Coordinates of C-alpha atoms and ligand atoms in Angstrom, one line a residue:
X379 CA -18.5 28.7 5.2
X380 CA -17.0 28.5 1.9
X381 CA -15.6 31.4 -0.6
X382 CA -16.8 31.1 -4.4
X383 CA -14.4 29.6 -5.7
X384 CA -14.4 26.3 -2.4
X385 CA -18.2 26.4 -3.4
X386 CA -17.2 26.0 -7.1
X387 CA -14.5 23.2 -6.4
X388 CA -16.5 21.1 -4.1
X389 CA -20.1 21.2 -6.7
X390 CA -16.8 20.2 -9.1
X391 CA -15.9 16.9 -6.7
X392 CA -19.3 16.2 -5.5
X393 CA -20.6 16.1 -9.7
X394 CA -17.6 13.5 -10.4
X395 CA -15.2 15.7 -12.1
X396 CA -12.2 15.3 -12.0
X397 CA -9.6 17.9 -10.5
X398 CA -6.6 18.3 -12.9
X399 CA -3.6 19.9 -11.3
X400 CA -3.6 23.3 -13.1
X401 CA -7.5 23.6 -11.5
X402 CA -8.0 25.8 -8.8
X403 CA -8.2 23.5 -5.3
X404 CA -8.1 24.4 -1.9
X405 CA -4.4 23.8 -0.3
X406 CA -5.7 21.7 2.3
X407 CA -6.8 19.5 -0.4
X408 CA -3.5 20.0 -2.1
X409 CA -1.5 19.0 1.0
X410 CA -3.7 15.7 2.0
X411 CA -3.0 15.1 -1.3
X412 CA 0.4 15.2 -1.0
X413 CA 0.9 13.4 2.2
X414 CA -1.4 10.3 1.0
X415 CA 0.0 9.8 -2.5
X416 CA 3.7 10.0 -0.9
X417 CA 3.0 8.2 1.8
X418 CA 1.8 5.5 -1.3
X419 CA 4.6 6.0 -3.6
X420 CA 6.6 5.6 -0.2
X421 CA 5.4 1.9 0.9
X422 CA 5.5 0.8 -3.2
X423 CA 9.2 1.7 -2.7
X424 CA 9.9 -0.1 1.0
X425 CA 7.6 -2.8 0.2
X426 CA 10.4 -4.3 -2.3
X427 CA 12.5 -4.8 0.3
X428 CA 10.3 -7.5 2.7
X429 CA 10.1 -9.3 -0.8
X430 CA 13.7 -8.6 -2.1
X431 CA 15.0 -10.9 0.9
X432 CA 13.6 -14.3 -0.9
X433 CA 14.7 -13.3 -5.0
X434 CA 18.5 -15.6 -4.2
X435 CA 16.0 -18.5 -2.3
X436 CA 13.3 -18.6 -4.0
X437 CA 12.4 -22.0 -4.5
X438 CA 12.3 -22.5 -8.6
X439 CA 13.5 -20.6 -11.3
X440 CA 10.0 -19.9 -12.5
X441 CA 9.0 -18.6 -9.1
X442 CA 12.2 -16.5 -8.5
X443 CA 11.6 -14.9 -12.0
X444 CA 7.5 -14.1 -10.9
X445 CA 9.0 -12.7 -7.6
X446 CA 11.4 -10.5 -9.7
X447 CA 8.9 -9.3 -11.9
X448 CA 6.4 -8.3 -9.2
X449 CA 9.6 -6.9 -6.7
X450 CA 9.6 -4.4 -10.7
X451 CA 6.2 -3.8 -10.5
X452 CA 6.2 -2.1 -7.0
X453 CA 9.3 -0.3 -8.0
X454 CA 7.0 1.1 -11.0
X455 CA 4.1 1.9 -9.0
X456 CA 6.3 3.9 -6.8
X457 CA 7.4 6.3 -9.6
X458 CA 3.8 6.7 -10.9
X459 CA 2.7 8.0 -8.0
X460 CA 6.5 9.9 -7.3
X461 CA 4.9 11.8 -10.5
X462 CA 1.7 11.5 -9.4
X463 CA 2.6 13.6 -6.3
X464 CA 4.7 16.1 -8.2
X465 CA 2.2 17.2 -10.0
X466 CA 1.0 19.2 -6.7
X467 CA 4.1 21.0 -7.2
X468 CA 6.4 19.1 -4.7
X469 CA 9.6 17.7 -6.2
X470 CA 10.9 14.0 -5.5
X471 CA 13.9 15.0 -3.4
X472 CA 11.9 16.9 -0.9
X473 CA 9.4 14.1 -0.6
X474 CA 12.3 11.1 -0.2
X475 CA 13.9 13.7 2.3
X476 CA 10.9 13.4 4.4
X477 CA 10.7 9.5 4.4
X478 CA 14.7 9.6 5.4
X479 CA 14.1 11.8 8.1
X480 CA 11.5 9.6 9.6
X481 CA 8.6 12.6 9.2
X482 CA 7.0 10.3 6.0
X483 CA 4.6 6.9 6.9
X484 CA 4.8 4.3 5.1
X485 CA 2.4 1.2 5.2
X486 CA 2.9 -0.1 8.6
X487 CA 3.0 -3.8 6.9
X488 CA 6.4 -3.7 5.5
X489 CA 7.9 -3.2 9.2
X490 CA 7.6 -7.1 9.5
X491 CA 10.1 -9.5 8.8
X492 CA 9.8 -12.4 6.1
X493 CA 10.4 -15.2 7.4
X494 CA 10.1 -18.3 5.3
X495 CA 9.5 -18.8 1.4
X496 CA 5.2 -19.2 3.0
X497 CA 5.7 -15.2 3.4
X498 CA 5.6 -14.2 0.0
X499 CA 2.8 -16.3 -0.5
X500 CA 0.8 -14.8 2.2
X501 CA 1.8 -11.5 1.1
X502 CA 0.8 -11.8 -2.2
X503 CA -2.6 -13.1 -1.4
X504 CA -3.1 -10.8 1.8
X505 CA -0.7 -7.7 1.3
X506 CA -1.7 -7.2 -2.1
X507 CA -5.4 -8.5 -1.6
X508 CA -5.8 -5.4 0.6
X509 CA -4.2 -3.4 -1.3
X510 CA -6.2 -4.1 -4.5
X511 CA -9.2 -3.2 -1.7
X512 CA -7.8 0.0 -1.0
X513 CA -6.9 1.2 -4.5
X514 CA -9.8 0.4 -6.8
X515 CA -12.0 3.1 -5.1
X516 CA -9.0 4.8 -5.3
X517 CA -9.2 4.5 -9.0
X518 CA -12.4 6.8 -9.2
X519 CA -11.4 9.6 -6.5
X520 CA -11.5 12.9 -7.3
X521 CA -7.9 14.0 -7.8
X522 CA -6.9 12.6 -12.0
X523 CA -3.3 12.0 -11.8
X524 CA -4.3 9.9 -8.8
X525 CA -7.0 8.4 -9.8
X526 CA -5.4 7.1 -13.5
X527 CA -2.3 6.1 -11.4
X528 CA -4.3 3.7 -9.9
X529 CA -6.0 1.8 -13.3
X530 CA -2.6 0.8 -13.5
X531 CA -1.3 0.0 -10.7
X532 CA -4.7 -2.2 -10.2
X533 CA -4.0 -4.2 -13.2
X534 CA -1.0 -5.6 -12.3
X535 CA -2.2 -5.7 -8.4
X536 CA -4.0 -8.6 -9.3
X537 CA -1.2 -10.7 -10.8
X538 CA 0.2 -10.3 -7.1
X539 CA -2.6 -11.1 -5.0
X540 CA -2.9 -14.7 -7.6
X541 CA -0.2 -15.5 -7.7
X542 CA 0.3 -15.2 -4.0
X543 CA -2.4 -17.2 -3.6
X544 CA -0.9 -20.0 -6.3
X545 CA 1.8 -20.5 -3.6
X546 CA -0.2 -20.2 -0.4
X547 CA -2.2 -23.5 -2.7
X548 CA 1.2 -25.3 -3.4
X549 CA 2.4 -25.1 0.1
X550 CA -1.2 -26.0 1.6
X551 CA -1.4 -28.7 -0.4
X552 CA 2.5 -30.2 0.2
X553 CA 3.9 -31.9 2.6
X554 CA 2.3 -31.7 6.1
X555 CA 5.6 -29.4 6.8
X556 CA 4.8 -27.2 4.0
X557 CA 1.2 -26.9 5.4
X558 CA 2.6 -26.2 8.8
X559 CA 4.4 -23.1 7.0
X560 CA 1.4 -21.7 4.7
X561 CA -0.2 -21.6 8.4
X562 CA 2.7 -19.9 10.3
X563 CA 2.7 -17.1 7.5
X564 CA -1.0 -16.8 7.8
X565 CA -0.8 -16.1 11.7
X566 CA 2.0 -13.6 11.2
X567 CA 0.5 -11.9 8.3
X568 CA -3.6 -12.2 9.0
X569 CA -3.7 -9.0 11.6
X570 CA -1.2 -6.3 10.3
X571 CA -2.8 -7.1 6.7
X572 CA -5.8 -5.8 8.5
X573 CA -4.1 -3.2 10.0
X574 CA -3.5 -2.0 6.0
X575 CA -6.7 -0.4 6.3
X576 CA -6.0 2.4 8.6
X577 CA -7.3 3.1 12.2
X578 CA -11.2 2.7 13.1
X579 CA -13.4 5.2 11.4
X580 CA -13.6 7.0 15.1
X581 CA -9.9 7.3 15.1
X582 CA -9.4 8.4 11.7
X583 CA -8.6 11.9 11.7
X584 CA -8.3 12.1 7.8
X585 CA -11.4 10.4 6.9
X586 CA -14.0 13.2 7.3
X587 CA -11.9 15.7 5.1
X588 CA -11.5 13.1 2.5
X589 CA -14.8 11.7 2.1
X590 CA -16.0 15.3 1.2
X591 CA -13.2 15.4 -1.0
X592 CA -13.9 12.2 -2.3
X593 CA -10.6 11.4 -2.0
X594 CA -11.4 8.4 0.4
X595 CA -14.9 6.8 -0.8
X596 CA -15.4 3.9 1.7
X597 CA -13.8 4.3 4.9
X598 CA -11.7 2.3 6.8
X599 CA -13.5 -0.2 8.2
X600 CA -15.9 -0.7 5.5
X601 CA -12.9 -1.8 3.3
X602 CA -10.9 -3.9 6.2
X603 CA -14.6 -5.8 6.2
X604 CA -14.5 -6.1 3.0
X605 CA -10.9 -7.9 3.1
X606 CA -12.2 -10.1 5.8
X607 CA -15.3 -11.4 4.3
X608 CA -13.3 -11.8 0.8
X609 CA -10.7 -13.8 2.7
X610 CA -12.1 -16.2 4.8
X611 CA -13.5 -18.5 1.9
X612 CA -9.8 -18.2 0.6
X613 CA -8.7 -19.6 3.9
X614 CA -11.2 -21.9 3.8
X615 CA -10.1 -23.3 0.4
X616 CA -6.6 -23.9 2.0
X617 CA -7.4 -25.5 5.0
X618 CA -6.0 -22.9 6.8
X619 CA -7.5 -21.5 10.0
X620 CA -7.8 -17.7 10.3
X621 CA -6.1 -16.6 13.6
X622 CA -9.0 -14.8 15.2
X623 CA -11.1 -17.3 17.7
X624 CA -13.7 -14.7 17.6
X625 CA -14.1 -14.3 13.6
X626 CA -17.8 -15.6 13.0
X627 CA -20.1 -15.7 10.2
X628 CA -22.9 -13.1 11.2
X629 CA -26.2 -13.6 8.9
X630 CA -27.7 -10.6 10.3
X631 CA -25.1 -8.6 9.0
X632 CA -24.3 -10.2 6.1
X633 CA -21.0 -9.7 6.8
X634 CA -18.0 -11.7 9.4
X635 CA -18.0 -10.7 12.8
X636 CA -14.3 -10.9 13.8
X637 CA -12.1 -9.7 16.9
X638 CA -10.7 -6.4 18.2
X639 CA -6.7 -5.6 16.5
X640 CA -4.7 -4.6 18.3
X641 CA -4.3 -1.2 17.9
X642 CA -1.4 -0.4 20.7
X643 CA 0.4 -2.8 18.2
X644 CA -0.7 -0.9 15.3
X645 CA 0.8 2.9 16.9
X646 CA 3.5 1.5 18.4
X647 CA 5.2 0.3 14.7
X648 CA 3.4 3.8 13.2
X649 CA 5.5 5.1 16.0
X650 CA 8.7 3.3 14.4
X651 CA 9.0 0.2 16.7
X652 CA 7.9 -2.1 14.5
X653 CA 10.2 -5.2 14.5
X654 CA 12.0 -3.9 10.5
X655 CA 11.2 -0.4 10.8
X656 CA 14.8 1.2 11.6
X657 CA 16.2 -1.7 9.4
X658 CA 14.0 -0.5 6.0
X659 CA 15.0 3.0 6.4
X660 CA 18.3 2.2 6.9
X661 CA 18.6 0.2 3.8
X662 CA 16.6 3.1 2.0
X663 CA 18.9 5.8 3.1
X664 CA 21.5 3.7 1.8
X665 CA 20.4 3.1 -1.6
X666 CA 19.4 6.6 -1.8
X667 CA 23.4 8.1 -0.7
X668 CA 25.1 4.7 -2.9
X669 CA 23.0 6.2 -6.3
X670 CA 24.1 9.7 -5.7
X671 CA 26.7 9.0 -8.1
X672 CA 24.5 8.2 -10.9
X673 CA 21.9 10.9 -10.4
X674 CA 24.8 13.5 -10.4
X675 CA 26.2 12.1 -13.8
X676 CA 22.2 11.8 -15.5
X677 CA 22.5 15.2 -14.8
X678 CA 26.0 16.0 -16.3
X679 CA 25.0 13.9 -19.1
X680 CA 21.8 16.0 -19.7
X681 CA 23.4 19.8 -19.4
X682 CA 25.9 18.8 -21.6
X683 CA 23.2 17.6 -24.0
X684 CA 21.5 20.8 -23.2
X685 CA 24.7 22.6 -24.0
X686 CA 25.5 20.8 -27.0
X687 CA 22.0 21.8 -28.5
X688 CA 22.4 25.1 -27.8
X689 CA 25.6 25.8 -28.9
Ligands
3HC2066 N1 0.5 2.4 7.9 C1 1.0 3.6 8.2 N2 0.3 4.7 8.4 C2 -1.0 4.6 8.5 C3 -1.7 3.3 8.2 C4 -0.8 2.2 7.9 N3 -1.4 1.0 7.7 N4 -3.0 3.5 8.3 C5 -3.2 4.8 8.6 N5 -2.0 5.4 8.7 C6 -1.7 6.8 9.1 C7 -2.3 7.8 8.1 O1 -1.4 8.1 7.1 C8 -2.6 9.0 9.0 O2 -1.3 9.6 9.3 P1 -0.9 11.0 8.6 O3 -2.1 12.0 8.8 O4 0.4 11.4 9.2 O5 -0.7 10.6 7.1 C9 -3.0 8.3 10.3 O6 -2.5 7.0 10.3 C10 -4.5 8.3 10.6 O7 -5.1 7.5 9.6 P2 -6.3 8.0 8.7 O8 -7.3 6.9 8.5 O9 -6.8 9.3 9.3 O10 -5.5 8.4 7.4 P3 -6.0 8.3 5.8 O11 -7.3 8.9 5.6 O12 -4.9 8.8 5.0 O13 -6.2 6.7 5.6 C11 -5.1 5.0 4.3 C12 -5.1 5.8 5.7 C13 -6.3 4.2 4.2 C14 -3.8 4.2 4.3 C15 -5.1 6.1 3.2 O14 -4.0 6.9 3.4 C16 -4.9 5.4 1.8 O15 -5.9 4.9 1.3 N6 -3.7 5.5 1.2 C17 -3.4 5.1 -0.1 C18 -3.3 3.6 -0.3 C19 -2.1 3.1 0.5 O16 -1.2 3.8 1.0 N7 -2.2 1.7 0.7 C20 -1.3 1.0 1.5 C21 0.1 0.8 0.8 S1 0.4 -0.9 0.5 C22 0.7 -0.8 -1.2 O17 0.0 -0.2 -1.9 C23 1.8 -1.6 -1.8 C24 1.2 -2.8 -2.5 O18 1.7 -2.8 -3.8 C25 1.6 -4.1 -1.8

């Protein structure tokens, strides 16, 4: 049972107000707290880098400059929630220390290799179309910083997911080769996108605790449905065919029927044996040890600011 002040904090979630870091929270809530946002601001970070491979071969000016801007973009909603995180009194260091040393997730979709110009179409539209799924309940959950993180980050969400989907149209409606490559990126994409979403409801061990929190406000597979049964008119549209012989329009349900994931695939790149993931934390050590140089002079620069004020 709970002490007076858990009993205060949860009437506090379970009203709708919102918990502001100087409140009073239990540290559990504190530390799932901690691990989700970080784990966020993590896969804003290495998701640049499945996108950073096409900026020099981008096929126009005009798209390379889109790409660029949205590569920006992820870069920004990494910080937000790099602050968004510190607010829970962890600093930045400690939390890129633990995606270096392999004890931080990140999104599970970045561990896959982008393969032809068709991949950053089909992760705008599917990558990002989840995504957008999974953050605008995330925009009313009960932690502030969070949850105002997230009105942002929403916002410019949806210029990726369209204009994902502008290329996924361009390429569908090319060249029969073209086509071809809209639908290879679609097969490669379709069932880690769905992956995004997390583990079945049964084999969430998270989801409980953060429903009563209302950290998490639909679970798992009530948003992967939702992705499905936003998607498949999409696919439609294209002419593509969605790479699941079982996927079925149920009118009982209201809702797509589709088949099982495959969820040894799912733990075995959680587990780090995805076909990127030693490659993306290789190339984000890197970064990290190369710009050493020019945190240690930002902070030179600023104590001798500081001194010079003082003296
Ligand atoms: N990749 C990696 N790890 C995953 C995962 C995935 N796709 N899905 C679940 N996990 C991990 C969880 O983190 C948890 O491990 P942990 O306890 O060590 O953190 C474990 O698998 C069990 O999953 P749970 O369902 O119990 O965990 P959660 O309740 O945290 O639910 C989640 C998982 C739905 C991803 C939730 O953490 C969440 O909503 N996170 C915030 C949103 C987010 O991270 N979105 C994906 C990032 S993509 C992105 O935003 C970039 C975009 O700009 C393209």
């Amino acid at each position: 049972d709970m002490s007076e002040e858990e009993q205060a904090f949860q009437a506090r979630v379970d009203a709708g107000v919102k918990i502001e870091p100087k409140d009073w929270m239990p540290e559990a809530y504190r530390k799932t707290l901690i691990r989700q946002i970080s784990q966020h601001a993590h896969s804003e970070i290495v998701g640049q880098l499945p996108e950073g491979n096409w900026v020099t071969r981008a096929p126009t000016l005009k798209r390379k400059s889109i790409l660029l801007a949205k590569i920006q973009d992820e870069a920004g909603h990494g910080l937000y929630l790099y602050s968004a995180a510190e607010t829970l009194g962890v600093s930045r260091d400690e939390l890129l220390a633990a995606l270096h040393a392999g004890k931080a997730k990140y999104s599970s979709i970045f561990n896959y290799p982008t393969l032809t110009w068709a991949d950053i179409g089909a992760i705008g539209w599917l990558v990002d179309g989840s995504a957008i799924i999974n953050q605008i309940p995330l925009c009313r959950c009960s932690y502030g910083p969070y949850a105002r993180a997230m009105i942002r980050v929403c916002k410019e969400e949806s210029f990726h997911a369209r204009q994902g989907y502008d290329i996924m149209m361009k390429l569908a409606q090319g060249t029969p080769e073209q086509k071809a490559m809209a639908q290879d990126a679609l097969n490669r994409w379709w069932w880690p996108s769905l992956m995004m979403f997390g583990p079945s409801d049964a084999e969430s061990v998270n989801s409980a605790q953060s429903t009563a929190w209302r950290i998490k406000l639909f679970s798992n597979d009530e948003l992967r449905q939702r992705m499905v049964d936003q998607t498949v008119p999409q696919a439609e549209f294209l002419g593509l065919t969605i790479p699941d012989p079982d996927l079925e329009w149920n009118e009982e349900r209201g809702h797509y029927d589709f088949g099982e994931i495959d969820w040894e695939e799912f733990y075995n790149v959680l587990k780090g044996n995805g076909p990127c993931n030693k490659d993306r934390l290789r190339t984000r050590v890197k970064a990290y040890e190369d710009g050493a140089w020019f945190r240690e002079a930002l902070v030179a620069h600023a104590e001798k600011q500081a001194a010079k004020k003082a003296a």
